[in-house]
PDB file of C-alpha atoms in Angstrom:
ATOM      1  CA  UNK A  18      96.010 138.366  92.169  1.00 79.00           C
ATOM      2  CA  UNK A  19      97.062 135.848  89.403  1.00 87.00           C
ATOM      3  CA  UNK A  20      99.010 133.787  92.042  1.00 88.00           C
ATOM      4  CA  UNK A  21      95.936 133.737  94.423  1.00 89.00           C
ATOM      5  CA  UNK A  22      93.752 132.620  91.603  1.00 91.00           C
ATOM      6  CA  UNK A  23      96.058 129.696  90.577  1.00 91.00           C
ATOM      7  CA  UNK A  24      96.605 128.806  94.073  1.00 91.00           C
ATOM      8  CA  UNK A  25      92.788 128.525  94.747  1.00 91.00           C
ATOM      9  CA  UNK A  26      92.117 126.868  91.387  1.00 93.00           C
ATOM     10  CA  UNK A  27      94.795 124.043  91.932  1.00 93.00           C
ATOM     11  CA  UNK A  28      93.721 123.566  95.602  1.00 92.00           C
ATOM     12  CA  UNK A  29      89.968 123.150  94.643  1.00 93.00           C
ATOM     13  CA  UNK A  30      90.640 120.857  91.608  1.00 95.00           C
ATOM     14  CA  UNK A  31      92.881 118.588  93.505  1.00 95.00           C
ATOM     15  CA  UNK A  32      90.405 118.501  96.623  1.00 93.00           C
ATOM     16  CA  UNK A  33      87.495 117.783  94.281  1.00 94.00           C
ATOM     17  CA  UNK A  34      89.217 115.057  92.325  1.00 95.00           C
ATOM     18  CA  UNK A  35      90.220 113.265  95.571  1.00 95.00           C
ATOM     19  CA  UNK A  36      86.538 113.668  96.980  1.00 94.00           C
ATOM     20  CA  UNK A  37      85.018 112.403  93.914  1.00 95.00           C
ATOM     21  CA  UNK A  38      87.428 109.478  93.746  1.00 94.00           C
ATOM     22  CA  UNK A  39      86.466 108.620  97.340  1.00 93.00           C
ATOM     23  CA  UNK A  40      82.669 108.763  96.840  1.00 93.00           C
ATOM     24  CA  UNK A  41      83.138 106.725  93.543  1.00 95.00           C
ATOM     25  CA  UNK A  42      85.140 104.028  95.098  1.00 94.00           C
ATOM     26  CA  UNK A  43      82.648 103.800  98.117  1.00 93.00           C
ATOM     27  CA  UNK A  44      79.711 103.446  95.684  1.00 94.00           C
ATOM     28  CA  UNK A  45      81.285 100.898  93.662  1.00 94.00           C
ATOM     29  CA  UNK A  46      82.330  98.717  96.628  1.00 94.00           C
ATOM     30  CA  UNK A  47      78.755  99.214  98.047  1.00 93.00           C
ATOM     31  CA  UNK A  48      77.440  97.802  94.742  1.00 94.00           C
ATOM     32  CA  UNK A  49      79.747  94.889  94.773  1.00 91.00           C
ATOM     33  CA  UNK A  50      78.816  94.005  98.295  1.00 91.00           C
ATOM     34  CA  UNK A  51      75.171  94.124  97.325  1.00 91.00           C
ATOM     35  CA  UNK A  52      75.783  91.849  94.317  1.00 90.00           C
ATOM     36  CA  UNK A  53      77.630  89.361  96.347  1.00 88.00           C
ATOM     37  CA  UNK A  54      75.042  89.392  99.203  1.00 85.00           C
ATOM     38  CA  UNK A  55      72.074  88.990  96.740  1.00 87.00           C
ATOM     39  CA  UNK A  56      73.792  86.143  94.955  1.00 84.00           C
ATOM     40  CA  UNK A  57      74.328  84.458  98.223  1.00 81.00           C
ATOM     41  CA  UNK A  58      70.732  84.946  99.146  1.00 81.00           C
ATOM     42  CA  UNK A  59      69.671  83.465  95.902  1.00 81.00           C
ATOM     43  CA  UNK A  60      71.961  80.436  96.480  1.00 76.00           C
ATOM     44  CA  UNK A  61      70.391  79.961  99.997  1.00 77.00           C
ATOM     45  CA  UNK A  62      66.792  80.270  98.765  1.00 78.00           C
ATOM     46  CA  UNK A  63      67.440  77.681  95.891  1.00 78.00           C
ATOM     47  CA  UNK A  64      69.052  75.391  98.362  1.00 79.00           C
ATOM     48  CA  UNK A  65      66.116  75.649 100.909  1.00 80.00           C
ATOM     49  CA  UNK A  66      63.546  75.096  97.982  1.00 81.00           C
ATOM     50  CA  UNK A  67      65.598  72.007  96.957  1.00 83.00           C
ATOM     51  CA  UNK A  68      65.630  70.657 100.502  1.00 81.00           C
ATOM     52  CA  UNK A  69      61.926  71.157 100.874  1.00 82.00           C
ATOM     53  CA  UNK A  70      61.241  69.363  97.582  1.00 83.00           C
ATOM     54  CA  UNK A  71      63.359  66.463  98.705  1.00 82.00           C
ATOM     55  CA  UNK A  72      61.551  66.324 101.932  1.00 81.00           C
ATOM     56  CA  UNK A  73      58.169  66.201 100.258  1.00 79.00           C
ATOM     57  CA  UNK A  74      59.286  63.464  98.044  1.00 74.00           C
TER      58      UNK A  74
ATOM     59  CA  UNK B  27      76.831 112.204 109.180  1.00 79.00           C
ATOM     60  CA  UNK B  28      74.345 114.633 107.327  1.00 84.00           C
ATOM     61  CA  UNK B  29      74.720 117.174 110.275  1.00 90.00           C
ATOM     62  CA  UNK B  30      78.481 116.840 109.865  1.00 88.00           C
ATOM     63  CA  UNK B  31      78.360 117.331 106.210  1.00 89.00           C
ATOM     64  CA  UNK B  32      76.098 120.356 106.566  1.00 92.00           C
ATOM     65  CA  UNK B  33      78.443 121.912 109.092  1.00 92.00           C
ATOM     66  CA  UNK B  34      81.421 121.238 106.831  1.00 91.00           C
ATOM     67  CA  UNK B  35      79.614 122.789 103.936  1.00 92.00           C
ATOM     68  CA  UNK B  36      78.682 126.001 105.839  1.00 93.00           C
ATOM     69  CA  UNK B  37      82.059 126.361 107.599  1.00 92.00           C
ATOM     70  CA  UNK B  38      83.745 126.075 104.220  1.00 92.00           C
ATOM     71  CA  UNK B  39      81.402 128.949 102.967  1.00 94.00           C
ATOM     72  CA  UNK B  40      82.260 130.906 106.118  1.00 93.00           C
ATOM     73  CA  UNK B  41      86.025 130.357 105.420  1.00 91.00           C
ATOM     74  CA  UNK B  42      85.818 131.535 101.856  1.00 92.00           C
ATOM     75  CA  UNK B  43      83.668 134.589 103.009  1.00 92.00           C
ATOM     76  CA  UNK B  44      86.312 135.504 105.750  1.00 89.00           C
ATOM     77  CA  UNK B  45      89.329 134.756 103.790  1.00 88.00           C
ATOM     78  CA  UNK B  46      88.335 136.826 100.688  1.00 89.00           C
ATOM     79  CA  UNK B  47      85.771 139.473 101.985  1.00 89.00           C
ATOM     80  CA  UNK B  48      86.215 139.813 105.853  1.00 88.00           C
ATOM     81  CA  UNK B  49      90.045 139.701 106.278  1.00 82.00           C
ATOM     82  CA  UNK B  50      91.886 142.780 105.364  1.00 82.00           C
ATOM     83  CA  UNK B  51      94.423 143.031 102.508  1.00 83.00           C
ATOM     84  CA  UNK B  52      97.908 142.857 103.832  1.00 80.00           C
ATOM     85  CA  UNK B  53      99.934 146.074 103.177  1.00 79.00           C
ATOM     86  CA  UNK B  54     103.086 144.622 101.837  1.00 81.00           C
ATOM     87  CA  UNK B  55     102.146 141.388  99.993  1.00 82.00           C
ATOM     88  CA  UNK B  56      98.690 142.494  98.922  1.00 83.00           C
ATOM     89  CA  UNK B  57      96.251 139.884  97.766  1.00 83.00           C
ATOM     90  CA  UNK B  58      98.748 137.062  97.461  1.00 84.00           C
ATOM     91  CA  UNK B  59      98.796 136.981 101.368  1.00 87.00           C
ATOM     92  CA  UNK B  60      95.247 135.471 101.264  1.00 89.00           C
ATOM     93  CA  UNK B  61      96.880 132.079 100.131  1.00 90.00           C
ATOM     94  CA  UNK B  62      98.263 132.014 103.688  1.00 90.00           C
ATOM     95  CA  UNK B  63      94.791 131.011 105.176  1.00 91.00           C
ATOM     96  CA  UNK B  64      94.306 127.895 102.854  1.00 93.00           C
ATOM     97  CA  UNK B  65      98.138 127.181 103.248  1.00 92.00           C
ATOM     98  CA  UNK B  66      97.795 127.190 107.171  1.00 92.00           C
ATOM     99  CA  UNK B  67      94.594 124.991 106.755  1.00 93.00           C
ATOM    100  CA  UNK B  68      96.363 122.407 104.948  1.00 94.00           C
ATOM    101  CA  UNK B  69      99.315 122.379 107.319  1.00 93.00           C
ATOM    102  CA  UNK B  70      97.084 122.044 110.135  1.00 94.00           C
ATOM    103  CA  UNK B  71      95.124 119.046 108.676  1.00 95.00           C
ATOM    104  CA  UNK B  72      98.306 117.349 107.580  1.00 94.00           C
ATOM    105  CA  UNK B  73      99.769 117.784 111.106  1.00 94.00           C
ATOM    106  CA  UNK B  74      96.606 116.227 112.646  1.00 95.00           C
ATOM    107  CA  UNK B  75      96.669 113.435 110.090  1.00 95.00           C
ATOM    108  CA  UNK B  76     100.315 112.516 110.817  1.00 94.00           C
ATOM    109  CA  UNK B  77      99.787 112.606 114.569  1.00 95.00           C
ATOM    110  CA  UNK B  78      96.941 110.178 113.917  1.00 94.00           C
ATOM    111  CA  UNK B  79      99.133 107.825 111.957  1.00 94.00           C
ATOM    112  CA  UNK B  80     101.756 107.980 114.791  1.00 94.00           C
ATOM    113  CA  UNK B  81      99.116 107.136 117.548  1.00 95.00           C
ATOM    114  CA  UNK B  82      97.177 104.478 115.426  1.00 94.00           C
ATOM    115  CA  UNK B  83     100.555 102.938 114.517  1.00 93.00           C
ATOM    116  CA  UNK B  84     101.557 102.451 118.058  1.00 94.00           C
ATOM    117  CA  UNK B  85      98.220 101.144 119.012  1.00 93.00           C
ATOM    118  CA  UNK B  86      98.184  98.718 116.031  1.00 91.00           C
ATOM    119  CA  UNK B  87     101.559  97.287 117.181  1.00 91.00           C
ATOM    120  CA  UNK B  88     100.315  97.090 120.861  1.00 92.00           C
ATOM    121  CA  UNK B  89      96.704  95.667 120.145  1.00 88.00           C
ATOM    122  CA  UNK B  90      97.164  94.198 116.596  1.00 84.00           C
ATOM    123  CA  UNK B  91      93.623  95.348 115.879  1.00 86.00           C
ATOM    124  CA  UNK B  92      92.785  95.936 112.151  1.00 86.00           C
ATOM    125  CA  UNK B  93      90.731  99.097 113.277  1.00 89.00           C
ATOM    126  CA  UNK B  94      93.951 100.907 114.252  1.00 92.00           C
ATOM    127  CA  UNK B  95      95.744  99.834 111.044  1.00 90.00           C
ATOM    128  CA  UNK B  96      92.830 101.202 108.956  1.00 90.00           C
ATOM    129  CA  UNK B  97      92.902 104.385 110.849  1.00 93.00           C
ATOM    130  CA  UNK B  98      96.622 104.771 110.322  1.00 92.00           C
ATOM    131  CA  UNK B  99      96.448 104.030 106.597  1.00 92.00           C
ATOM    132  CA  UNK B 100      93.447 106.307 105.901  1.00 94.00           C
ATOM    133  CA  UNK B 101      95.037 109.260 107.853  1.00 94.00           C
ATOM    134  CA  UNK B 102      98.295 108.790 106.122  1.00 94.00           C
ATOM    135  CA  UNK B 103      96.584 109.117 102.732  1.00 94.00           C
ATOM    136  CA  UNK B 104      94.829 112.380 103.792  1.00 95.00           C
ATOM    137  CA  UNK B 105      98.086 113.612 105.298  1.00 95.00           C
ATOM    138  CA  UNK B 106      99.967 113.128 101.962  1.00 95.00           C
ATOM    139  CA  UNK B 107      97.018 114.957 100.232  1.00 95.00           C
ATOM    140  CA  UNK B 108      97.053 117.931 102.326  1.00 95.00           C
ATOM    141  CA  UNK B 109     100.875 118.167 102.710  1.00 95.00           C
ATOM    142  CA  UNK B 110     100.903 117.959  98.913  1.00 95.00           C
ATOM    143  CA  UNK B 111      98.502 120.937  98.894  1.00 95.00           C
ATOM    144  CA  UNK B 112     100.638 122.699 101.475  1.00 94.00           C
ATOM    145  CA  UNK B 113     103.699 122.282  99.225  1.00 94.00           C
ATOM    146  CA  UNK B 114     101.848 123.596  96.151  1.00 94.00           C
ATOM    147  CA  UNK B 115     100.108 126.529  97.690  1.00 93.00           C
ATOM    148  CA  UNK B 116     103.364 127.568  99.603  1.00 92.00           C
ATOM    149  CA  UNK B 117     105.232 127.346  96.277  1.00 92.00           C
ATOM    150  CA  UNK B 118     102.747 129.665  94.499  1.00 92.00           C
ATOM    151  CA  UNK B 119     102.978 132.076  97.489  1.00 92.00           C
ATOM    152  CA  UNK B 120     106.768 132.061  97.583  1.00 89.00           C
ATOM    153  CA  UNK B 121     107.108 132.980  93.868  1.00 89.00           C
ATOM    154  CA  UNK B 122     105.862 136.649  94.107  1.00 89.00           C
ATOM    155  CA  UNK B 123     106.992 137.074  97.640  1.00 87.00           C
ATOM    156  CA  UNK B 124     110.586 135.491  97.632  1.00 86.00           C
ATOM    157  CA  UNK B 125     110.969 135.661  93.675  1.00 87.00           C
ATOM    158  CA  UNK B 126     111.385 131.777  93.593  1.00 87.00           C
ATOM    159  CA  UNK B 127     109.019 128.807  93.485  1.00 90.00           C
ATOM    160  CA  UNK B 128     111.243 126.867  95.832  1.00 88.00           C
ATOM    161  CA  UNK B 129     114.364 127.289  98.043  1.00 87.00           C
ATOM    162  CA  UNK B 130     116.241 124.622 100.232  1.00 88.00           C
ATOM    163  CA  UNK B 131     115.427 126.579 103.294  1.00 86.00           C
ATOM    164  CA  UNK B 132     115.508 124.434 106.623  1.00 87.00           C
ATOM    165  CA  UNK B 133     111.749 124.376 106.890  1.00 86.00           C
ATOM    166  CA  UNK B 134     111.059 123.549 103.221  1.00 90.00           C
ATOM    167  CA  UNK B 135     113.754 120.860 103.213  1.00 90.00           C
ATOM    168  CA  UNK B 136     112.184 119.076 106.294  1.00 91.00           C
ATOM    169  CA  UNK B 137     108.626 119.396 104.843  1.00 91.00           C
ATOM    170  CA  UNK B 138     109.913 117.783 101.480  1.00 93.00           C
ATOM    171  CA  UNK B 139     111.425 114.912 103.566  1.00 93.00           C
ATOM    172  CA  UNK B 140     108.244 114.547 105.413  1.00 92.00           C
ATOM    173  CA  UNK B 141     106.246 114.248 102.248  1.00 94.00           C
ATOM    174  CA  UNK B 142     108.614 111.727 100.798  1.00 94.00           C
ATOM    175  CA  UNK B 143     108.621 109.774 104.040  1.00 94.00           C
ATOM    176  CA  UNK B 144     104.803 109.480 104.028  1.00 93.00           C
ATOM    177  CA  UNK B 145     104.738 108.601 100.325  1.00 94.00           C
ATOM    178  CA  UNK B 146     107.090 105.656 101.185  1.00 93.00           C
ATOM    179  CA  UNK B 147     104.674 104.715 104.124  1.00 92.00           C
ATOM    180  CA  UNK B 148     101.880 104.679 101.613  1.00 92.00           C
ATOM    181  CA  UNK B 149     103.828 102.511  99.183  1.00 92.00           C
ATOM    182  CA  UNK B 150     104.775 100.258 101.932  1.00 89.00           C
ATOM    183  CA  UNK B 151     101.265  99.970 103.446  1.00 88.00           C
ATOM    184  CA  UNK B 152      99.507  99.406 100.141  1.00 86.00           C
ATOM    185  CA  UNK B 153     102.093  96.558  99.145  1.00 85.00           C
ATOM    186  CA  UNK B 154     101.461  94.866 102.556  1.00 78.00           C
ATOM    187  CA  UNK B 155      97.800  94.230 101.696  1.00 74.00           C
ATOM    188  CA  UNK B 156      96.409  91.642 104.198  1.00 73.00           C
ATOM    189  CA  UNK B 157      99.824  90.464 105.228  1.00 77.00           C
ATOM    190  CA  UNK B 158     100.034  91.292 109.077  1.00 79.00           C
ATOM    191  CA  UNK B 159     103.738  91.148 109.303  1.00 82.00           C
ATOM    192  CA  UNK B 160     104.190  93.666 106.449  1.00 82.00           C
ATOM    193  CA  UNK B 161     101.417  95.908 107.912  1.00 82.00           C
ATOM    194  CA  UNK B 162     103.466  95.891 111.229  1.00 87.00           C
ATOM    195  CA  UNK B 163     106.633  96.786 109.381  1.00 87.00           C
ATOM    196  CA  UNK B 164     104.652  99.843 107.704  1.00 86.00           C
ATOM    197  CA  UNK B 165     103.462 100.725 111.085  1.00 89.00           C
ATOM    198  CA  UNK B 166     106.903 100.915 112.453  1.00 91.00           C
ATOM    199  CA  UNK B 167     107.933 102.952 109.412  1.00 90.00           C
ATOM    200  CA  UNK B 168     104.900 105.320 110.260  1.00 87.00           C
ATOM    201  CA  UNK B 169     106.195 105.880 113.805  1.00 92.00           C
ATOM    202  CA  UNK B 170     109.717 106.652 112.555  1.00 91.00           C
ATOM    203  CA  UNK B 171     108.418 108.927 109.804  1.00 89.00           C
ATOM    204  CA  UNK B 172     106.690 111.006 112.539  1.00 90.00           C
ATOM    205  CA  UNK B 173     109.948 112.004 114.058  1.00 88.00           C
ATOM    206  CA  UNK B 174     110.394 114.511 111.139  1.00 87.00           C
ATOM    207  CA  UNK B 175     107.169 116.269 112.022  1.00 85.00           C
ATOM    208  CA  UNK B 176     108.637 118.279 115.044  1.00 88.00           C
ATOM    209  CA  UNK B 177     111.794 119.050 113.035  1.00 87.00           C
ATOM    210  CA  UNK B 178     109.684 121.016 110.464  1.00 85.00           C
ATOM    211  CA  UNK B 179     108.323 123.242 113.308  1.00 83.00           C
ATOM    212  CA  UNK B 180     111.716 123.418 115.096  1.00 84.00           C
ATOM    213  CA  UNK B 181     113.710 124.077 111.927  1.00 80.00           C
ATOM    214  CA  UNK B 182     111.819 127.449 111.313  1.00 73.00           C
ATOM    215  CA  UNK B 183     112.574 128.735 114.907  1.00 73.00           C
ATOM    216  CA  UNK B 184     116.031 127.305 115.445  1.00 72.00           C
ATOM    217  CA  UNK B 185     117.618 127.559 112.052  1.00 69.00           C
ATOM    218  CA  UNK B 186     116.176 130.895 110.882  1.00 67.00           C
ATOM    219  CA  UNK B 187     115.876 130.535 107.055  1.00 65.00           C
ATOM    220  CA  UNK B 188     113.698 132.422 104.653  1.00 64.00           C
ATOM    221  CA  UNK B 189     110.376 130.939 105.855  1.00 67.00           C
ATOM    222  CA  UNK B 190     108.450 133.502 108.008  1.00 67.00           C
ATOM    223  CA  UNK B 191     107.649 132.704 111.616  1.00 65.00           C
ATOM    224  CA  UNK B 192     104.203 134.055 112.339  1.00 66.00           C
ATOM    225  CA  UNK B 193     103.072 132.464 115.630  1.00 63.00           C
ATOM    226  CA  UNK B 194     104.931 131.701 118.875  1.00 61.00           C
ATOM    227  CA  UNK B 195     108.131 133.318 120.232  1.00 59.00           C
ATOM    228  CA  UNK B 196     109.952 135.498 117.697  1.00 58.00           C
ATOM    229  CA  UNK B 197     106.707 135.394 115.557  1.00 57.00           C
ATOM    230  CA  UNK B 198     105.400 138.494 113.861  1.00 60.00           C
ATOM    231  CA  UNK B 199     101.770 137.902 114.665  1.00 72.00           C
ATOM    232  CA  UNK B 200      98.706 138.891 112.607  1.00 78.00           C
ATOM    233  CA  UNK B 201      95.886 141.467 112.840  1.00 82.00           C
ATOM    234  CA  UNK B 202      92.826 140.219 114.878  1.00 85.00           C
ATOM    235  CA  UNK B 203      90.625 140.086 111.685  1.00 86.00           C
ATOM    236  CA  UNK B 204      93.145 137.997 110.014  1.00 88.00           C
ATOM    237  CA  UNK B 205      93.259 135.746 113.156  1.00 89.00           C
ATOM    238  CA  UNK B 206      89.398 135.301 112.972  1.00 90.00           C
ATOM    239  CA  UNK B 207      89.634 134.423 109.279  1.00 90.00           C
ATOM    240  CA  UNK B 208      92.468 131.935 110.078  1.00 92.00           C
ATOM    241  CA  UNK B 209      90.531 130.301 112.949  1.00 93.00           C
ATOM    242  CA  UNK B 210      87.379 129.964 110.754  1.00 93.00           C
ATOM    243  CA  UNK B 211      89.590 128.261 108.105  1.00 93.00           C
ATOM    244  CA  UNK B 212      91.196 125.996 110.584  1.00 94.00           C
ATOM    245  CA  UNK B 213      87.686 124.830 111.786  1.00 94.00           C
ATOM    246  CA  UNK B 214      86.329 124.453 108.317  1.00 94.00           C
ATOM    247  CA  UNK B 215      89.467 122.376 107.427  1.00 95.00           C
ATOM    248  CA  UNK B 216      89.263 120.192 110.582  1.00 95.00           C
ATOM    249  CA  UNK B 217      85.604 119.278 109.711  1.00 95.00           C
ATOM    250  CA  UNK B 218      86.481 118.597 106.159  1.00 95.00           C
ATOM    251  CA  UNK B 219      89.294 116.257 107.511  1.00 95.00           C
ATOM    252  CA  UNK B 220      86.816 114.330 109.641  1.00 95.00           C
ATOM    253  CA  UNK B 221      84.370 113.884 106.678  1.00 94.00           C
ATOM    254  CA  UNK B 222      87.070 112.545 104.217  1.00 95.00           C
ATOM    255  CA  UNK B 223      88.602 110.355 106.964  1.00 95.00           C
ATOM    256  CA  UNK B 224      85.173 108.806 107.638  1.00 94.00           C
ATOM    257  CA  UNK B 225      84.724 108.281 103.958  1.00 93.00           C
ATOM    258  CA  UNK B 226      88.137 106.675 103.659  1.00 94.00           C
ATOM    259  CA  UNK B 227      87.715 104.358 106.555  1.00 94.00           C
ATOM    260  CA  UNK B 228      84.371 103.333 105.180  1.00 93.00           C
ATOM    261  CA  UNK B 229      86.134 102.137 102.004  1.00 93.00           C
ATOM    262  CA  UNK B 230      88.501 100.028 104.108  1.00 90.00           C
ATOM    263  CA  UNK B 231      85.601  98.477 106.094  1.00 91.00           C
ATOM    264  CA  UNK B 232      83.690  97.721 102.736  1.00 93.00           C
ATOM    265  CA  UNK B 233      86.951  95.921 101.412  1.00 90.00           C
ATOM    266  CA  UNK B 234      87.173  93.938 104.635  1.00 88.00           C
ATOM    267  CA  UNK B 235      83.508  92.968 104.474  1.00 89.00           C
ATOM    268  CA  UNK B 236      83.727  91.878 100.919  1.00 90.00           C
ATOM    269  CA  UNK B 237      87.044  89.841 101.413  1.00 87.00           C
ATOM    270  CA  UNK B 238      85.574  88.094 104.666  1.00 87.00           C
ATOM    271  CA  UNK B 239      82.274  87.110 102.760  1.00 86.00           C
ATOM    272  CA  UNK B 240      84.520  85.780  99.834  1.00 82.00           C
ATOM    273  CA  UNK B 241      86.690  83.822 102.293  1.00 82.00           C
ATOM    274  CA  UNK B 242      83.617  82.290 104.187  1.00 80.00           C
ATOM    275  CA  UNK B 243      81.706  81.336 101.135  1.00 75.00           C
ATOM    276  CA  UNK B 244      84.813  80.300  99.074  1.00 73.00           C
ATOM    277  CA  UNK B 245      83.837  82.565  96.263  1.00 65.00           C
TER     278      UNK B 245
END
């Protein structure tokens, strides 16, 4: 019974650590992608407004 | 994806129930034999993962598509995870049954070699990064490493060691209730593998998207 307990414990701990790591990496990459995309959108919006201002002048 | 996650969760619960409550206690080994179900589940998933590495590596060399490379790399990582769990659970099972944690029996030796080969593959592939030439070299290694997999199964039957043969010719077989518990476990592990593989490939996709945006925008 002790061996069964340890086998189960080690199995679930390793599996949970791996799954948690996968989810964490996925979330952090998603955040990084969002940051890059939002900074690109800001840059584009600033460029457009600058162009509009120049056209008006 | 939500349906798949739900199915995986319920099949894992069903697997735990069938292993610990439904399946009868083995007469000679007692409760320790229950390790067998999860041990077989991990062997099953590792086998699927390594077959996928083999097929994806061939496809990558043929078509040079990054999709196949990502599939091979992700499958290899899961294969290494599950073969590690196989070795650990098998070792814990062996101690009370054989009286030792490890023995250089033909099947255990070939399994250990398989584990080392795919760890080397992982090192090679992660070192390759975006270099296509190195990725191709890793793919070739992935194909060669696969040749050890049939040896693991053949060694248990051709060179009879201490490892028990349960299925196939010369196998002892198991009780019908045990077989049901095993099949439920195999199904649960297969679904778990699909969920984890999807997550792992998503990570590679995200990395690719980020690096392509950075390249395009010169960030």
